Amino acid sequence: MRLHTLLEVLPFFSVEGEGNPAISNIANHHKKVKNGDLFICINGLEVDSHSLAPLAEKNGAAAILAERSIEANVPVIIVPDTKKAMAILADYFYKQPSHQLLLIGVTGTNGKTTTTHLIDQVLTKCGMKTGLIGTMHIKVGDELQVSHNTTPDSLTLQKTFKQFCDKGVRSAIMEVSSHALHQGRVHGCDYDIAVFTNLTQDHLDYHKSMDDYRNAKGLLFSQLGNTYFKKSPKYAIINKDDEAADFFIRATAAHVFTYGLSPSADFYARDIVLKATESAFTLVSPFGEREVVLKFAGQFNVYNALAAIATASAAGISIEDSARSLERAHGVRGRFETISEGQPFSVIVDYAHTPDGLKNVLETIQSISKGKVIVVVGCGGDRDKIKRPIMAEIACEYGDFAIFTSDNPRTEDPDSILKDMESGVVGKQYHLIVDRKEAIKKALSLAKPDDFVLIAGKGHETYQIIGNNVYDFDDRQVARQIIKGM
């Protein structure tokens, strides 16, 4: 595609330099630029890549998109906002691939990963080739790729959607973070179904208030569009039991399916039975009733399953097929995952890193535990400090023995993070062990038959960030090694 043809989708811009080169690809990282690429300068949180434009040109950039004048021997296109322009150009350059997919976006504080994976398993088991984008990985059919963000930038998304289409994918399911919505990373994505799981405290270091956080999530629903097409209807799937439900329902012009545990929801669960290794309930929906038995525990997973069923119904899949698929579905790595090496007590690894997430997991464990509940938990550095004392308080309130340790301290002093946690549990009993491996070892050494040990916060992660370094660390493998050595 020639540069001038590509630029036709922008309303206005100015050009410095002469020429109309052929554009072979688009890149927003100077090291990824190849001959014939359009290099897009991004003024990011850590780096302003306008200063890297000379390196991009040296690597073969045929043109540069920027927000200000740059000395270059190739055409420089100047626009007010390169992030917005990047979304528009990428959508056009890759031939609007999201329009060719059944695109499903899932947002919320907790449950995004599990819900996307359950939806993916339902659609796959019903014969649809799927793609998945999220915290754990990017999946194209059966192929897994590394994911660097919960929701990639707009350029990466459009490239990924194009890859999906080229490989015969019919539906893409993705986690949509509040950061991505606020920063415009999903501009250009033509969502067909948007799902809201829940809204609880998180990311207040970025959003500053719960209203700002909620409003960012609401963008997914307001951006579903304001028109109706019989052949391609849009749907919003809303957790009716959440306090923010009405806000999200009002935010969208799309058809709304609600789910929850109350009969006021369109899809609801009654007669719930929770066990250590399964959850059972009766699904009631506008399309009929069905007994459902899941192979994973917890009331929170009942919610996730309801969201998946409602989403599948919006996609035209019967509740019978959805329920049958979910009954064969497996849990998600690092989400209430059981670690079993023959020990006489239970060990659970979970990603719970928010107050509500930790509370939900501990309430589930309390309901099935015959012994004591031992909790290992920390809080991430350079992140929301407000939740630290709340996390500690929940660990002490719902656990019999709490050990506070490092999560990913990043550039913060781990001791200062633990002091913030301590402020929420004055007068209560707990242990402070900065070294995460030692904390896990201590928790396992305290466990007696029938006890539960919860290792919370990192879940599927296979690393720990200390300072600016990334070290290998997997809670699941560390727990297994310690148990084997006991």
Short mmCIF file of N, CA and C in Angstrom, two decimals, residues 86-159:
data_model
loop_
_atom_site.label_atom_id
_atom_site.label_comp_id
_atom_site.label_asym_id
_atom_site.label_seq_id
_atom_site.Cartn_x
_atom_site.Cartn_y
_atom_site.Cartn_z
N MET A 86 -2.60 5.67 15.06
CA MET A 86 -2.11 4.30 14.92
C MET A 86 -3.28 3.32 14.85
N ALA A 87 -4.28 3.52 15.70
CA ALA A 87 -5.44 2.63 15.70
C ALA A 87 -6.17 2.71 14.35
N ILE A 88 -6.34 3.92 13.83
CA ILE A 88 -7.05 4.11 12.58
C ILE A 88 -6.27 3.50 11.41
N LEU A 89 -4.96 3.78 11.36
CA LEU A 89 -4.14 3.28 10.26
C LEU A 89 -3.99 1.76 10.30
N ALA A 90 -3.81 1.20 11.51
CA ALA A 90 -3.66 -0.25 11.63
C ALA A 90 -4.93 -0.97 11.19
N ASP A 91 -6.07 -0.46 11.60
CA ASP A 91 -7.35 -1.06 11.21
C ASP A 91 -7.49 -1.07 9.69
N TYR A 92 -7.11 0.03 9.04
CA TYR A 92 -7.22 0.14 7.59
C TYR A 92 -6.17 -0.71 6.87
N PHE A 93 -4.92 -0.64 7.35
CA PHE A 93 -3.82 -1.34 6.70
C PHE A 93 -4.05 -2.85 6.69
N TYR A 94 -4.56 -3.39 7.81
CA TYR A 94 -4.77 -4.83 7.91
C TYR A 94 -6.18 -5.25 7.47
N LYS A 95 -6.88 -4.31 6.80
CA LYS A 95 -8.17 -4.59 6.15
C LYS A 95 -9.27 -4.94 7.14
N GLN A 96 -9.30 -4.18 8.22
CA GLN A 96 -10.36 -4.28 9.23
C GLN A 96 -10.67 -5.72 9.64
N PRO A 97 -9.69 -6.42 10.15
CA PRO A 97 -9.88 -7.85 10.46
C PRO A 97 -10.91 -8.12 11.55
N SER A 98 -11.08 -7.19 12.51
CA SER A 98 -12.05 -7.46 13.58
C SER A 98 -13.48 -7.51 13.05
N HIS A 99 -13.73 -6.89 11.88
CA HIS A 99 -15.05 -6.95 11.27
C HIS A 99 -15.36 -8.35 10.74
N GLN A 100 -14.34 -9.15 10.54
CA GLN A 100 -14.52 -10.49 10.00
C GLN A 100 -14.65 -11.55 11.10
N LEU A 101 -14.54 -11.11 12.34
CA LEU A 101 -14.58 -12.03 13.48
C LEU A 101 -15.79 -11.78 14.35
N LEU A 102 -16.24 -12.81 15.06
CA LEU A 102 -17.14 -12.62 16.18
C LEU A 102 -16.23 -12.21 17.34
N LEU A 103 -16.20 -10.92 17.65
CA LEU A 103 -15.25 -10.40 18.64
C LEU A 103 -15.94 -10.20 19.98
N ILE A 104 -15.39 -10.86 21.01
CA ILE A 104 -15.95 -10.83 22.36
C ILE A 104 -14.93 -10.22 23.31
N GLY A 105 -15.32 -9.15 24.01
CA GLY A 105 -14.44 -8.52 24.98
C GLY A 105 -14.98 -8.69 26.39
N VAL A 106 -14.10 -9.07 27.31
CA VAL A 106 -14.50 -9.29 28.71
C VAL A 106 -13.73 -8.31 29.59
N THR A 107 -14.46 -7.52 30.37
CA THR A 107 -13.82 -6.59 31.29
C THR A 107 -14.40 -6.77 32.69
N GLY A 108 -13.68 -6.27 33.69
CA GLY A 108 -14.08 -6.41 35.09
C GLY A 108 -12.83 -6.52 35.95
N THR A 109 -12.99 -6.39 37.24
CA THR A 109 -11.83 -6.47 38.14
C THR A 109 -11.34 -7.90 38.26
N ASN A 110 -12.23 -8.81 38.56
CA ASN A 110 -11.88 -10.21 38.74
C ASN A 110 -12.65 -11.08 37.75
N GLY A 111 -12.05 -12.22 37.41
CA GLY A 111 -12.75 -13.21 36.59
C GLY A 111 -12.55 -13.08 35.10
N LYS A 112 -11.81 -12.07 34.64
CA LYS A 112 -11.65 -11.89 33.18
C LYS A 112 -10.99 -13.10 32.54
N THR A 113 -9.88 -13.56 33.14
CA THR A 113 -9.13 -14.66 32.53
C THR A 113 -9.96 -15.94 32.50
N THR A 114 -10.55 -16.31 33.63
CA THR A 114 -11.34 -17.54 33.67
C THR A 114 -12.53 -17.46 32.72
N THR A 115 -13.23 -16.32 32.72
CA THR A 115 -14.40 -16.18 31.86
C THR A 115 -14.03 -16.28 30.39
N THR A 116 -12.94 -15.62 29.97
CA THR A 116 -12.53 -15.73 28.56
C THR A 116 -12.17 -17.16 28.20
N HIS A 117 -11.50 -17.85 29.11
CA HIS A 117 -11.11 -19.23 28.83
C HIS A 117 -12.33 -20.15 28.77
N LEU A 118 -13.32 -19.91 29.62
CA LEU A 118 -14.54 -20.73 29.58
C LEU A 118 -15.31 -20.48 28.29
N ILE A 119 -15.44 -19.21 27.90
CA ILE A 119 -16.10 -18.90 26.64
C ILE A 119 -15.37 -19.57 25.48
N ASP A 120 -14.05 -19.49 25.52
CA ASP A 120 -13.23 -20.11 24.47
C ASP A 120 -13.49 -21.61 24.40
N GLN A 121 -13.55 -22.27 25.56
CA GLN A 121 -13.76 -23.72 25.56
C GLN A 121 -15.16 -24.08 25.05
N VAL A 122 -16.16 -23.26 25.39
CA VAL A 122 -17.52 -23.53 24.90
C VAL A 122 -17.56 -23.41 23.38
N LEU A 123 -17.03 -22.30 22.86
CA LEU A 123 -17.08 -22.09 21.41
C LEU A 123 -16.28 -23.16 20.67
N THR A 124 -15.12 -23.53 21.23
CA THR A 124 -14.28 -24.55 20.60
C THR A 124 -14.98 -25.90 20.57
N LYS A 125 -15.56 -26.28 21.71
CA LYS A 125 -16.24 -27.57 21.78
C LYS A 125 -17.49 -27.60 20.91
N CYS A 126 -17.99 -26.42 20.54
CA CYS A 126 -19.15 -26.36 19.64
C CYS A 126 -18.73 -26.21 18.19
N GLY A 127 -17.44 -26.45 17.92
CA GLY A 127 -16.97 -26.53 16.54
C GLY A 127 -16.43 -25.25 15.93
N MET A 128 -16.26 -24.21 16.73
CA MET A 128 -15.78 -22.94 16.20
C MET A 128 -14.27 -22.81 16.44
N LYS A 129 -13.50 -22.44 15.43
CA LYS A 129 -12.08 -22.18 15.62
C LYS A 129 -11.93 -20.80 16.24
N THR A 130 -11.19 -20.73 17.35
CA THR A 130 -11.15 -19.50 18.12
C THR A 130 -9.73 -18.96 18.29
N GLY A 131 -9.68 -17.67 18.61
CA GLY A 131 -8.45 -17.03 19.04
C GLY A 131 -8.71 -16.41 20.40
N LEU A 132 -7.68 -16.34 21.23
CA LEU A 132 -7.84 -15.79 22.57
C LEU A 132 -6.68 -14.85 22.88
N ILE A 133 -6.99 -13.71 23.47
CA ILE A 133 -5.97 -12.73 23.84
C ILE A 133 -6.17 -12.37 25.30
N GLY A 134 -5.13 -12.55 26.13
CA GLY A 134 -5.31 -12.24 27.54
C GLY A 134 -4.04 -12.25 28.36
N THR A 135 -4.22 -12.27 29.65
CA THR A 135 -3.12 -12.17 30.61
C THR A 135 -2.11 -13.30 30.45
N MET A 136 -2.60 -14.50 30.19
CA MET A 136 -1.72 -15.67 30.20
C MET A 136 -1.01 -15.90 28.88
N HIS A 137 -1.71 -15.68 27.77
CA HIS A 137 -1.12 -15.92 26.46
C HIS A 137 -2.06 -15.45 25.36
N ILE A 138 -1.56 -15.50 24.13
CA ILE A 138 -2.39 -15.34 22.94
C ILE A 138 -2.51 -16.72 22.30
N LYS A 139 -3.73 -17.13 22.00
CA LYS A 139 -3.97 -18.46 21.43
C LYS A 139 -4.57 -18.32 20.05
N VAL A 140 -3.97 -18.99 19.08
CA VAL A 140 -4.50 -19.04 17.73
C VAL A 140 -4.81 -20.50 17.43
N GLY A 141 -6.09 -20.89 17.54
CA GLY A 141 -6.42 -22.31 17.40
C GLY A 141 -5.78 -23.07 18.54
N ASP A 142 -4.84 -23.97 18.21
CA ASP A 142 -4.13 -24.73 19.24
C ASP A 142 -2.74 -24.18 19.52
N GLU A 143 -2.37 -23.11 18.83
CA GLU A 143 -1.02 -22.54 18.98
C GLU A 143 -1.01 -21.44 20.04
N LEU A 144 -0.03 -21.49 20.95
CA LEU A 144 0.08 -20.48 22.01
C LEU A 144 1.25 -19.55 21.73
N GLN A 145 1.04 -18.26 21.98
CA GLN A 145 2.07 -17.25 21.82
C GLN A 145 2.18 -16.44 23.11
N VAL A 146 3.33 -15.83 23.31
CA VAL A 146 3.57 -15.05 24.53
C VAL A 146 2.72 -13.78 24.50
N SER A 147 2.13 -13.45 25.66
CA SER A 147 1.36 -12.21 25.80
C SER A 147 2.11 -11.30 26.77
N HIS A 148 2.36 -10.05 26.36
CA HIS A 148 3.12 -9.13 27.20
C HIS A 148 2.21 -8.20 28.01
N ASN A 149 0.97 -8.06 27.61
CA ASN A 149 -0.01 -7.25 28.33
C ASN A 149 -1.34 -7.97 28.33
N THR A 150 -2.16 -7.67 29.35
CA THR A 150 -3.51 -8.22 29.34
C THR A 150 -4.21 -7.86 28.03
N THR A 151 -4.11 -6.59 27.64
CA THR A 151 -4.66 -6.13 26.38
C THR A 151 -3.55 -5.41 25.61
N PRO A 152 -3.12 -5.92 24.46
CA PRO A 152 -2.04 -5.27 23.71
C PRO A 152 -2.46 -3.91 23.15
N ASP A 153 -1.48 -3.17 22.58
CA ASP A 153 -1.80 -1.89 21.95
C ASP A 153 -2.57 -2.13 20.65
N SER A 154 -3.11 -1.05 20.08
CA SER A 154 -4.00 -1.18 18.93
C SER A 154 -3.30 -1.79 17.72
N LEU A 155 -2.02 -1.48 17.52
CA LEU A 155 -1.30 -2.03 16.38
C LEU A 155 -1.13 -3.55 16.53
N THR A 156 -0.71 -3.99 17.71
CA THR A 156 -0.54 -5.42 17.97
C THR A 156 -1.88 -6.15 17.84
N LEU A 157 -2.95 -5.52 18.32
CA LEU A 157 -4.27 -6.14 18.22
C LEU A 157 -4.68 -6.36 16.77
N GLN A 158 -4.54 -5.33 15.95
CA GLN A 158 -4.96 -5.48 14.56
C GLN A 158 -4.10 -6.50 13.82
N LYS A 159 -2.80 -6.53 14.11
CA LYS A 159 -1.93 -7.55 13.52
C LYS A 159 -2.38 -8.94 13.94
#
